[in-house]
CSV table of C-alpha atoms in Angstrom, one decimal:
chain,number,residue,atom,x,y,z
A,142,UNK,CA,-10.6,-9.5,-9.7
A,143,UNK,CA,-7.5,-10.4,-7.8
A,144,UNK,CA,-5.0,-7.8,-6.8
A,145,UNK,CA,-1.5,-8.2,-8.3
A,146,UNK,CA,1.2,-9.2,-5.8
A,147,UNK,CA,4.4,-7.3,-5.5
A,148,UNK,CA,7.0,-6.7,-2.8
A,149,UNK,CA,7.5,-3.9,-0.2
A,150,UNK,CA,10.3,-2.2,-2.1
A,151,UNK,CA,9.3,1.4,-2.8
A,152,UNK,CA,9.3,2.9,-6.3
A,153,UNK,CA,9.0,6.6,-6.1
A,154,UNK,CA,8.7,7.0,-9.8
A,155,UNK,CA,5.0,6.0,-9.8
A,156,UNK,CA,2.8,8.5,-11.5
A,157,UNK,CA,-1.0,7.9,-11.7
A,158,UNK,CA,-2.3,9.0,-15.1
A,159,UNK,CA,-5.0,6.4,-15.7
A,160,UNK,CA,-7.1,4.0,-13.6
A,161,UNK,CA,-4.9,1.1,-14.8
A,162,UNK,CA,-1.9,2.8,-13.1
A,163,UNK,CA,-3.7,2.3,-9.7
A,164,UNK,CA,-2.6,-1.3,-9.7
A,165,UNK,CA,1.0,-0.1,-9.2
A,166,UNK,CA,0.2,1.9,-6.0
A,167,UNK,CA,2.6,0.9,-3.2
A,168,UNK,CA,1.6,3.4,-0.5
A,169,UNK,CA,-1.8,5.0,0.1
A,170,UNK,CA,-3.6,7.3,2.5
A,171,UNK,CA,-7.2,6.3,3.2
A,172,UNK,CA,-9.3,9.0,4.8
A,173,UNK,CA,-12.5,7.9,6.4
A,174,UNK,CA,-15.2,10.5,7.0
A,175,UNK,CA,-17.3,11.0,10.2
A,176,UNK,CA,-20.6,10.4,8.3
A,177,UNK,CA,-19.5,6.8,7.7
A,178,UNK,CA,-18.1,6.0,11.1
A,179,UNK,CA,-20.6,7.5,13.5
A,180,UNK,CA,-24.2,7.4,14.5
A,181,UNK,CA,-26.4,8.8,17.3
A,182,UNK,CA,-27.0,5.5,19.0
A,183,UNK,CA,-23.7,3.7,19.5
A,184,UNK,CA,-21.2,6.5,18.7
A,185,UNK,CA,-19.2,4.4,16.3
A,186,UNK,CA,-20.4,2.0,13.6
A,187,UNK,CA,-18.4,-1.1,14.2
A,188,UNK,CA,-19.7,-2.7,11.0
A,189,UNK,CA,-18.2,0.1,9.0
A,190,UNK,CA,-14.9,0.0,10.8
A,191,UNK,CA,-14.7,-3.7,10.1
A,192,UNK,CA,-15.6,-3.2,6.5
A,193,UNK,CA,-12.8,-0.7,6.1
A,194,UNK,CA,-10.3,-2.9,7.9
A,195,UNK,CA,-11.1,-5.9,5.8
A,196,UNK,CA,-10.3,-3.9,2.7
A,197,UNK,CA,-7.1,-2.5,4.1
A,198,UNK,CA,-6.0,-6.0,5.1
A,199,UNK,CA,-6.6,-7.1,1.5
A,200,UNK,CA,-4.5,-4.2,0.2
A,201,UNK,CA,-1.7,-5.0,2.7
A,202,UNK,CA,-1.6,-8.6,1.5
A,203,UNK,CA,-1.2,-7.2,-2.1
A,204,UNK,CA,1.8,-5.2,-1.0
A,205,UNK,CA,0.1,-1.8,-0.5
A,206,UNK,CA,1.2,0.1,2.6
A,207,UNK,CA,-1.8,1.9,4.1
A,208,UNK,CA,-2.1,4.8,6.5
A,209,UNK,CA,-5.6,5.6,7.7
A,210,UNK,CA,-6.7,9.2,8.5
A,211,UNK,CA,-9.8,8.8,10.6
A,212,UNK,CA,-12.4,11.4,11.5
A,213,UNK,CA,-15.0,10.7,14.2
A,214,UNK,CA,-13.4,11.5,17.6
A,215,UNK,CA,-15.5,14.6,18.4
A,216,UNK,CA,-18.7,13.0,17.0
A,217,UNK,CA,-18.2,9.8,19.0
A,218,UNK,CA,-17.3,11.8,22.2
A,219,UNK,CA,-20.6,13.8,21.8
A,220,UNK,CA,-22.6,10.5,22.0
A,221,UNK,CA,-20.8,9.1,25.0
A,222,UNK,CA,-21.0,12.4,26.9
A,223,UNK,CA,-24.7,12.9,26.0
A,224,UNK,CA,-24.0,16.1,24.1
A,225,UNK,CA,-25.9,15.4,20.9
A,226,UNK,CA,-27.7,18.5,19.6
A,227,UNK,CA,-25.7,20.8,21.9
A,228,UNK,CA,-23.6,23.6,20.6
A,229,UNK,CA,-20.2,22.9,22.0
A,230,UNK,CA,-17.6,25.4,23.2
A,231,UNK,CA,-14.0,25.0,22.2
A,232,UNK,CA,-13.1,23.2,25.5
A,233,UNK,CA,-16.2,21.0,25.2
A,234,UNK,CA,-15.1,20.0,21.7
A,235,UNK,CA,-11.6,19.2,23.0
A,236,UNK,CA,-13.1,17.1,25.8
A,237,UNK,CA,-15.4,15.3,23.4
A,238,UNK,CA,-12.3,14.5,21.2
A,239,UNK,CA,-10.4,13.2,24.2
A,240,UNK,CA,-13.3,10.8,25.0
A,241,UNK,CA,-14.0,9.8,21.4
A,242,UNK,CA,-10.4,9.2,20.4
A,243,UNK,CA,-10.0,6.3,22.9
A,244,UNK,CA,-13.2,4.7,21.6
A,245,UNK,CA,-12.0,5.2,18.0
A,246,UNK,CA,-8.6,3.6,18.5
A,247,UNK,CA,-10.1,0.7,20.5
A,248,UNK,CA,-12.4,0.0,17.6
A,249,UNK,CA,-9.6,0.0,15.0
A,250,UNK,CA,-7.4,-2.0,17.3
A,251,UNK,CA,-10.0,-4.8,17.8
A,252,UNK,CA,-10.8,-4.9,14.0
A,253,UNK,CA,-7.1,-5.1,12.9
A,254,UNK,CA,-6.3,-7.6,15.7
A,255,UNK,CA,-8.4,-10.2,13.9
A,256,UNK,CA,-5.8,-10.1,11.2
A,257,UNK,CA,-2.8,-10.0,13.5
A,258,UNK,CA,-2.1,-6.4,12.5
A,259,UNK,CA,-0.9,-3.8,14.9
A,260,UNK,CA,-2.1,-0.2,14.7
A,261,UNK,CA,-0.4,3.0,15.9
A,262,UNK,CA,-2.0,6.3,16.9
A,263,UNK,CA,-0.6,9.5,15.4
A,264,UNK,CA,-2.1,12.8,16.6
A,265,UNK,CA,-1.0,15.9,14.6
A,266,UNK,CA,-1.6,19.6,14.6
A,267,UNK,CA,-0.6,22.0,11.8
A,268,UNK,CA,2.2,23.2,14.0
A,269,UNK,CA,3.7,19.7,13.8
A,270,UNK,CA,4.0,20.1,10.0
A,271,UNK,CA,5.0,23.8,10.0
A,272,UNK,CA,8.2,23.1,12.0
A,273,UNK,CA,10.7,21.3,9.7
A,274,UNK,CA,12.2,19.1,12.4
A,275,UNK,CA,8.8,18.0,13.7
A,276,UNK,CA,7.6,17.4,10.1
A,277,UNK,CA,10.6,15.2,9.4
A,278,UNK,CA,10.2,13.4,12.7
A,279,UNK,CA,6.6,12.6,11.9
A,280,UNK,CA,7.7,11.4,8.4
A,281,UNK,CA,10.4,9.2,9.9
A,282,UNK,CA,8.1,7.7,12.4
A,283,UNK,CA,5.7,6.8,9.7
A,284,UNK,CA,8.4,5.1,7.7
A,285,UNK,CA,9.4,3.0,10.7
A,286,UNK,CA,5.8,2.0,11.3
A,287,UNK,CA,5.3,1.0,7.6
A,288,UNK,CA,8.5,-1.0,7.7
A,289,UNK,CA,7.2,-2.9,10.8
A,290,UNK,CA,3.9,-3.7,9.0
A,291,UNK,CA,2.0,-1.4,11.4
A,292,UNK,CA,-1.0,0.6,10.2
A,293,UNK,CA,-0.8,4.3,11.3
A,294,UNK,CA,-4.1,5.8,12.4
A,295,UNK,CA,-3.8,9.6,12.0
A,296,UNK,CA,-6.2,12.2,13.4
A,297,UNK,CA,-5.9,15.9,14.2
A,298,UNK,CA,-5.0,16.4,17.9
A,299,UNK,CA,-8.4,18.0,18.7
A,300,UNK,CA,-7.7,17.9,22.5
A,301,UNK,CA,-5.1,20.7,22.2
A,302,UNK,CA,-5.7,22.3,18.9
A,303,UNK,CA,-6.9,25.9,18.6
A,304,UNK,CA,-8.3,27.6,15.5
A,305,UNK,CA,-5.0,29.1,14.3
A,306,UNK,CA,-3.3,25.6,14.1
A,307,UNK,CA,-6.3,23.6,12.9
A,308,UNK,CA,-6.1,21.9,9.5
A,309,UNK,CA,-9.7,22.9,8.9
A,310,UNK,CA,-10.9,19.4,8.4
A,311,UNK,CA,-9.5,15.9,7.9
A,312,UNK,CA,-9.6,16.2,4.1
A,313,UNK,CA,-6.9,18.8,4.3
A,314,UNK,CA,-5.1,16.8,7.0
A,315,UNK,CA,-5.2,13.7,4.8
A,316,UNK,CA,-3.7,15.5,1.8
A,317,UNK,CA,-0.8,16.9,3.9
A,318,UNK,CA,-0.1,13.5,5.4
A,319,UNK,CA,-0.1,12.0,1.9
A,320,UNK,CA,2.7,14.4,1.1
A,321,UNK,CA,4.5,13.8,4.4
A,322,UNK,CA,4.7,10.1,3.9
A,323,UNK,CA,5.4,10.2,0.1
A,324,UNK,CA,2.2,8.3,-0.7
A,325,UNK,CA,1.2,7.4,-4.3
A,326,UNK,CA,-2.5,7.8,-3.7
A,327,UNK,CA,-4.8,9.7,-1.4
A,328,UNK,CA,-8.3,8.2,-1.1
A,329,UNK,CA,-11.2,10.0,0.6
A,330,UNK,CA,-13.9,7.5,1.6
A,331,UNK,CA,-17.2,9.3,2.1
A,332,UNK,CA,-20.9,8.8,1.6
A,333,UNK,CA,-21.2,9.9,-2.0
A,334,UNK,CA,-20.3,8.1,-5.2
A,335,UNK,CA,-17.7,10.7,-6.3
A,336,UNK,CA,-17.8,14.1,-8.0
A,337,UNK,CA,-20.9,14.8,-10.1
A,338,UNK,CA,-21.2,17.4,-12.9
A,339,UNK,CA,-24.4,18.6,-11.1
A,340,UNK,CA,-26.2,18.0,-7.8
A,341,UNK,CA,-27.5,14.4,-8.1
A,342,UNK,CA,-30.1,15.1,-5.4
A,343,UNK,CA,-31.6,17.9,-7.5
A,344,UNK,CA,-30.9,16.7,-11.1
A,345,UNK,CA,-31.7,13.2,-12.2
A,346,UNK,CA,-29.4,13.5,-15.2
A,347,UNK,CA,-26.3,14.4,-13.2
A,348,UNK,CA,-23.3,12.3,-14.2
A,349,UNK,CA,-20.5,11.0,-12.0
A,350,UNK,CA,-17.1,12.2,-13.2
A,351,UNK,CA,-14.9,9.1,-13.6
A,352,UNK,CA,-11.4,10.7,-14.2
A,353,UNK,CA,-10.5,14.3,-13.8
A,354,UNK,CA,-7.2,15.3,-15.5
A,355,UNK,CA,-7.2,19.1,-14.7
A,356,UNK,CA,-8.6,20.6,-11.6
A,357,UNK,CA,-9.7,23.9,-13.2
A,358,UNK,CA,-12.4,26.4,-12.2
A,359,UNK,CA,-15.1,24.5,-14.0
A,360,UNK,CA,-14.4,21.4,-11.9
A,361,UNK,CA,-14.3,23.5,-8.7
A,362,UNK,CA,-17.7,24.9,-9.6
A,363,UNK,CA,-19.2,21.4,-9.4
A,364,UNK,CA,-18.6,21.3,-5.6
A,365,UNK,CA,-21.5,21.8,-3.2
A,366,UNK,CA,-22.0,21.9,0.5
A,367,UNK,CA,-22.1,19.1,3.1
A,368,UNK,CA,-25.4,17.4,3.8
A,369,UNK,CA,-24.1,15.3,6.6
A,370,UNK,CA,-25.0,15.9,10.3
A,371,UNK,CA,-21.6,14.6,11.5
A,372,UNK,CA,-19.2,15.6,8.8
A,373,UNK,CA,-17.5,19.0,8.4
A,374,UNK,CA,-16.0,18.6,5.0
A,375,UNK,CA,-18.2,19.0,1.9
A,376,UNK,CA,-17.2,18.5,-1.7
A,377,UNK,CA,-15.4,21.9,-1.9
A,378,UNK,CA,-13.2,20.8,1.0
A,379,UNK,CA,-12.4,17.6,-0.8
A,380,UNK,CA,-11.5,19.3,-4.0
A,381,UNK,CA,-9.2,21.7,-2.1
A,382,UNK,CA,-7.5,18.7,-0.6
A,383,UNK,CA,-7.3,17.1,-4.0
A,384,UNK,CA,-5.5,20.3,-5.3
A,385,UNK,CA,-2.9,20.0,-2.5
A,386,UNK,CA,-2.3,16.4,-3.1
A,387,UNK,CA,-2.1,16.4,-6.9
A,388,UNK,CA,0.1,19.5,-6.9
A,389,UNK,CA,2.6,17.5,-4.9
A,390,UNK,CA,2.5,14.4,-7.2
A,391,UNK,CA,-0.1,12.4,-5.2
A,392,UNK,CA,-3.1,11.2,-7.2
A,393,UNK,CA,-6.4,11.4,-5.3
A,394,UNK,CA,-9.8,9.7,-5.4
A,395,UNK,CA,-13.2,10.1,-3.9
A,396,UNK,CA,-15.2,6.9,-3.3
A,397,UNK,CA,-18.4,5.8,-1.6
A,398,UNK,CA,-17.5,3.8,1.5
A,399,UNK,CA,-21.0,2.3,1.7
A,400,UNK,CA,-20.2,0.3,-1.5
A,401,UNK,CA,-18.9,-3.1,-0.6
A,402,UNK,CA,-15.3,-3.6,-1.6
A,403,UNK,CA,-14.9,-0.2,-3.0
A,404,UNK,CA,-11.3,0.2,-2.0
A,405,UNK,CA,-10.2,-3.1,-3.6
A,406,UNK,CA,-12.2,-2.2,-6.7
A,407,UNK,CA,-10.5,1.1,-6.9
A,408,UNK,CA,-7.0,-0.3,-6.6
A,409,UNK,CA,-7.5,-2.8,-9.4
A,410,UNK,CA,-8.6,-0.1,-11.7
A,411,UNK,CA,-12.4,-0.6,-11.7
A,412,UNK,CA,-14.6,2.4,-12.5
A,413,UNK,CA,-15.6,3.5,-9.0
A,414,UNK,CA,-15.7,7.0,-7.6
A,415,UNK,CA,-13.8,9.8,-9.1
A,416,UNK,CA,-10.0,9.7,-9.8
A,417,UNK,CA,-7.9,12.8,-9.9
A,418,UNK,CA,-4.6,12.2,-11.7
A,419,UNK,CA,-1.3,13.9,-10.9
A,420,UNK,CA,-0.6,17.3,-12.4
A,421,UNK,CA,2.4,17.8,-14.7
A,422,UNK,CA,3.9,20.6,-12.5
A,423,UNK,CA,4.5,18.6,-9.4
A,424,UNK,CA,6.0,20.1,-6.2
A,425,UNK,CA,8.9,18.4,-4.5
A,426,UNK,CA,8.7,17.8,-0.7
A,427,UNK,CA,10.4,21.1,0.1
A,428,UNK,CA,8.2,23.1,-2.2
A,429,UNK,CA,5.0,21.5,-0.8
A,430,UNK,CA,6.1,22.4,2.7
A,431,UNK,CA,6.4,26.1,1.7
A,432,UNK,CA,3.3,26.2,-0.5
A,433,UNK,CA,0.8,24.3,1.6
A,434,UNK,CA,1.9,23.9,5.2
A,435,UNK,CA,3.8,27.0,6.5
A,436,UNK,CA,2.1,29.9,8.2
A,437,UNK,CA,2.4,33.1,6.2
A,438,UNK,CA,4.1,35.7,8.4
A,439,UNK,CA,4.0,38.7,6.0
A,440,UNK,CA,4.0,40.0,2.5
A,441,UNK,CA,6.6,41.5,0.1
A,442,UNK,CA,5.1,43.7,-2.6
A,443,UNK,CA,7.1,43.8,-5.8
A,444,UNK,CA,7.1,45.8,-9.1
A,445,UNK,CA,6.1,44.5,-12.5
A,446,UNK,CA,9.7,43.8,-13.5
A,447,UNK,CA,10.4,41.7,-10.5
A,448,UNK,CA,7.2,39.8,-11.0
A,449,UNK,CA,8.0,39.0,-14.6
A,450,UNK,CA,11.5,37.5,-13.9
A,451,UNK,CA,10.2,35.6,-11.0
A,452,UNK,CA,7.2,34.1,-12.9
A,453,UNK,CA,8.8,33.6,-16.3
A,454,UNK,CA,12.5,33.2,-15.7
A,455,UNK,CA,12.6,31.4,-12.3
A,456,UNK,CA,14.6,34.2,-10.8
A,457,UNK,CA,15.3,34.9,-7.1
A,458,UNK,CA,13.7,38.0,-5.5
A,459,UNK,CA,16.2,40.8,-5.2
A,460,UNK,CA,15.7,43.9,-2.9
A,461,UNK,CA,15.7,46.2,-5.9
A,462,UNK,CA,12.3,44.8,-7.0
A,463,UNK,CA,10.6,45.3,-3.7
A,464,UNK,CA,8.1,48.2,-3.2
A,465,UNK,CA,6.7,47.5,0.2
A,466,UNK,CA,7.1,45.2,3.2
A,467,UNK,CA,4.0,44.2,5.3
A,468,UNK,CA,4.0,42.4,8.6
A,469,UNK,CA,6.7,41.8,11.2
A,470,UNK,CA,8.6,38.6,10.7
A,471,UNK,CA,12.0,37.0,11.3
A,472,UNK,CA,14.6,35.6,9.0
A,473,UNK,CA,13.6,32.2,7.6
A,474,UNK,CA,9.9,32.8,7.9
A,475,UNK,CA,7.4,32.2,5.1
A,476,UNK,CA,6.0,35.3,3.3
A,477,UNK,CA,3.9,35.9,0.2
A,478,UNK,CA,5.1,37.8,-2.8
A,479,UNK,CA,2.5,40.2,-4.1
A,480,UNK,CA,2.4,42.0,-7.5
A,481,UNK,CA,-0.3,44.5,-8.3
A,482,UNK,CA,-2.5,43.1,-5.5
A,483,UNK,CA,-2.2,39.5,-6.5
A,484,UNK,CA,-0.2,36.8,-4.6
A,485,UNK,CA,2.2,35.3,-7.2
A,486,UNK,CA,4.5,33.2,-4.9
A,487,UNK,CA,5.5,32.1,-1.4
A,488,UNK,CA,9.0,31.8,-0.1
A,489,UNK,CA,11.4,31.7,2.8
A,490,UNK,CA,12.9,35.1,3.6
A,491,UNK,CA,16.7,35.6,4.0
A,492,UNK,CA,16.2,38.7,6.1
A,493,UNK,CA,13.8,40.0,8.8
A,494,UNK,CA,11.1,42.6,8.1
A,495,UNK,CA,12.9,45.5,9.7
A,496,UNK,CA,16.1,44.9,7.5
A,497,UNK,CA,14.0,44.5,4.4
A,498,UNK,CA,12.3,47.8,4.9
A,499,UNK,CA,15.7,49.4,5.0
A,500,UNK,CA,16.9,47.8,1.7
A,501,UNK,CA,13.7,47.7,-0.4
A,502,UNK,CA,14.4,49.3,-3.8
A,503,UNK,CA,18.2,49.1,-3.4
A,504,UNK,CA,20.6,47.0,-5.5
A,505,UNK,CA,22.2,44.0,-3.9
A,506,UNK,CA,25.5,45.8,-3.9
A,507,UNK,CA,24.2,48.4,-1.6
A,508,UNK,CA,22.8,46.0,1.1
A,509,UNK,CA,26.0,45.7,3.1
A,510,UNK,CA,26.5,49.5,3.2
A,511,UNK,CA,22.9,50.0,4.5
A,512,UNK,CA,22.7,47.0,6.9
A,513,UNK,CA,26.3,46.7,8.0
A,514,UNK,CA,26.3,43.1,6.8
A,515,UNK,CA,25.1,41.0,3.8
A,516,UNK,CA,24.4,37.3,4.3
A,517,UNK,CA,22.6,36.9,1.0
A,518,UNK,CA,22.4,38.8,-2.3
A,519,UNK,CA,18.7,37.8,-2.6
A,520,UNK,CA,15.7,38.4,-0.4
A,521,UNK,CA,14.3,35.0,-1.3
A,522,UNK,CA,16.4,32.5,-3.2
A,523,UNK,CA,14.7,30.7,-6.1
A,524,UNK,CA,15.2,27.3,-4.4
A,525,UNK,CA,13.0,28.6,-1.5
A,526,UNK,CA,10.4,30.3,-3.8
A,527,UNK,CA,7.2,28.6,-5.0
A,528,UNK,CA,5.0,30.1,-7.6
A,529,UNK,CA,1.3,30.2,-6.7
A,530,UNK,CA,-0.3,27.3,-8.6
A,531,UNK,CA,-2.8,28.0,-11.4
A,532,UNK,CA,-5.7,25.6,-11.7
């Protein structure tokens, strides 16, 4: 089946509700797992790189802008350093990533050069997305690369990353990058056919889920662990990434990269893999940044009345509703709002933690008298407050 041709003009009103809607995708993130790209003999499987690149080239010809999120740097570095089977320290993992990253980019560069396509390397840490200016800079760089017809190759900057700024795995990274570049679709290319209603390795009657409309607890319960030697992200990781993407208005899919032409099949609406359609309650870019990217610096505990108006009336958080302040944080940092032991929201604070302890339980009119100043009547304004999503 031939892909429909259309131009490069971006239509941000695309909402993926059915497989047929996939033919309208204009920008996509394609995440490639380590289990597909690496092996213990050569480090990188050039045949798989070329297979992916051929499909990306076909998508580009059809007017789809593609950004690749590629795993594999650490695994490739292990092979070239002779460290297979060895438990690596943090610094050894960083060294392996430094070695593997150059091999990875060289492989993509050679494969895309056959089609006269330039590639660009983008290495990110979670800190790059937590800081608003760096987040926007990365987004703007991506836009420039897309406009120039360049394929961005994104990976976590494992040579410098430490645990507190890790994405966790590249499924999570891919979902966040999909939000950052305003993609229409986030595709995880792996070594399984999609999400099954049971473990297909254990139950012969297990059925592949073709389209998932709601990512509820019953769907999450279908996830299992990872059986791959090289990969770090199992199905639960992929569903967590799906939740981030779809909450922000980006549809997601899980497909088997070992299937020939699986990406082009997906984009013309064929029944391959599992498609997760967009949710109704979609976060905008600012809400996504608060809900899924920012580091949580503390917690504000609120009473039942405050919780009710925040959840059901979309109200701002006022000091009179606060019962406790936990953590030490500055003005503008991200905090969780907790009611009866349950996190109900995240938001950006208008005051630091010391000042909030002084005004908790007070009316907004009394803030200036207590603090000697009053910049805002609210602790967190409703525009900077994101309710915790329900599956």
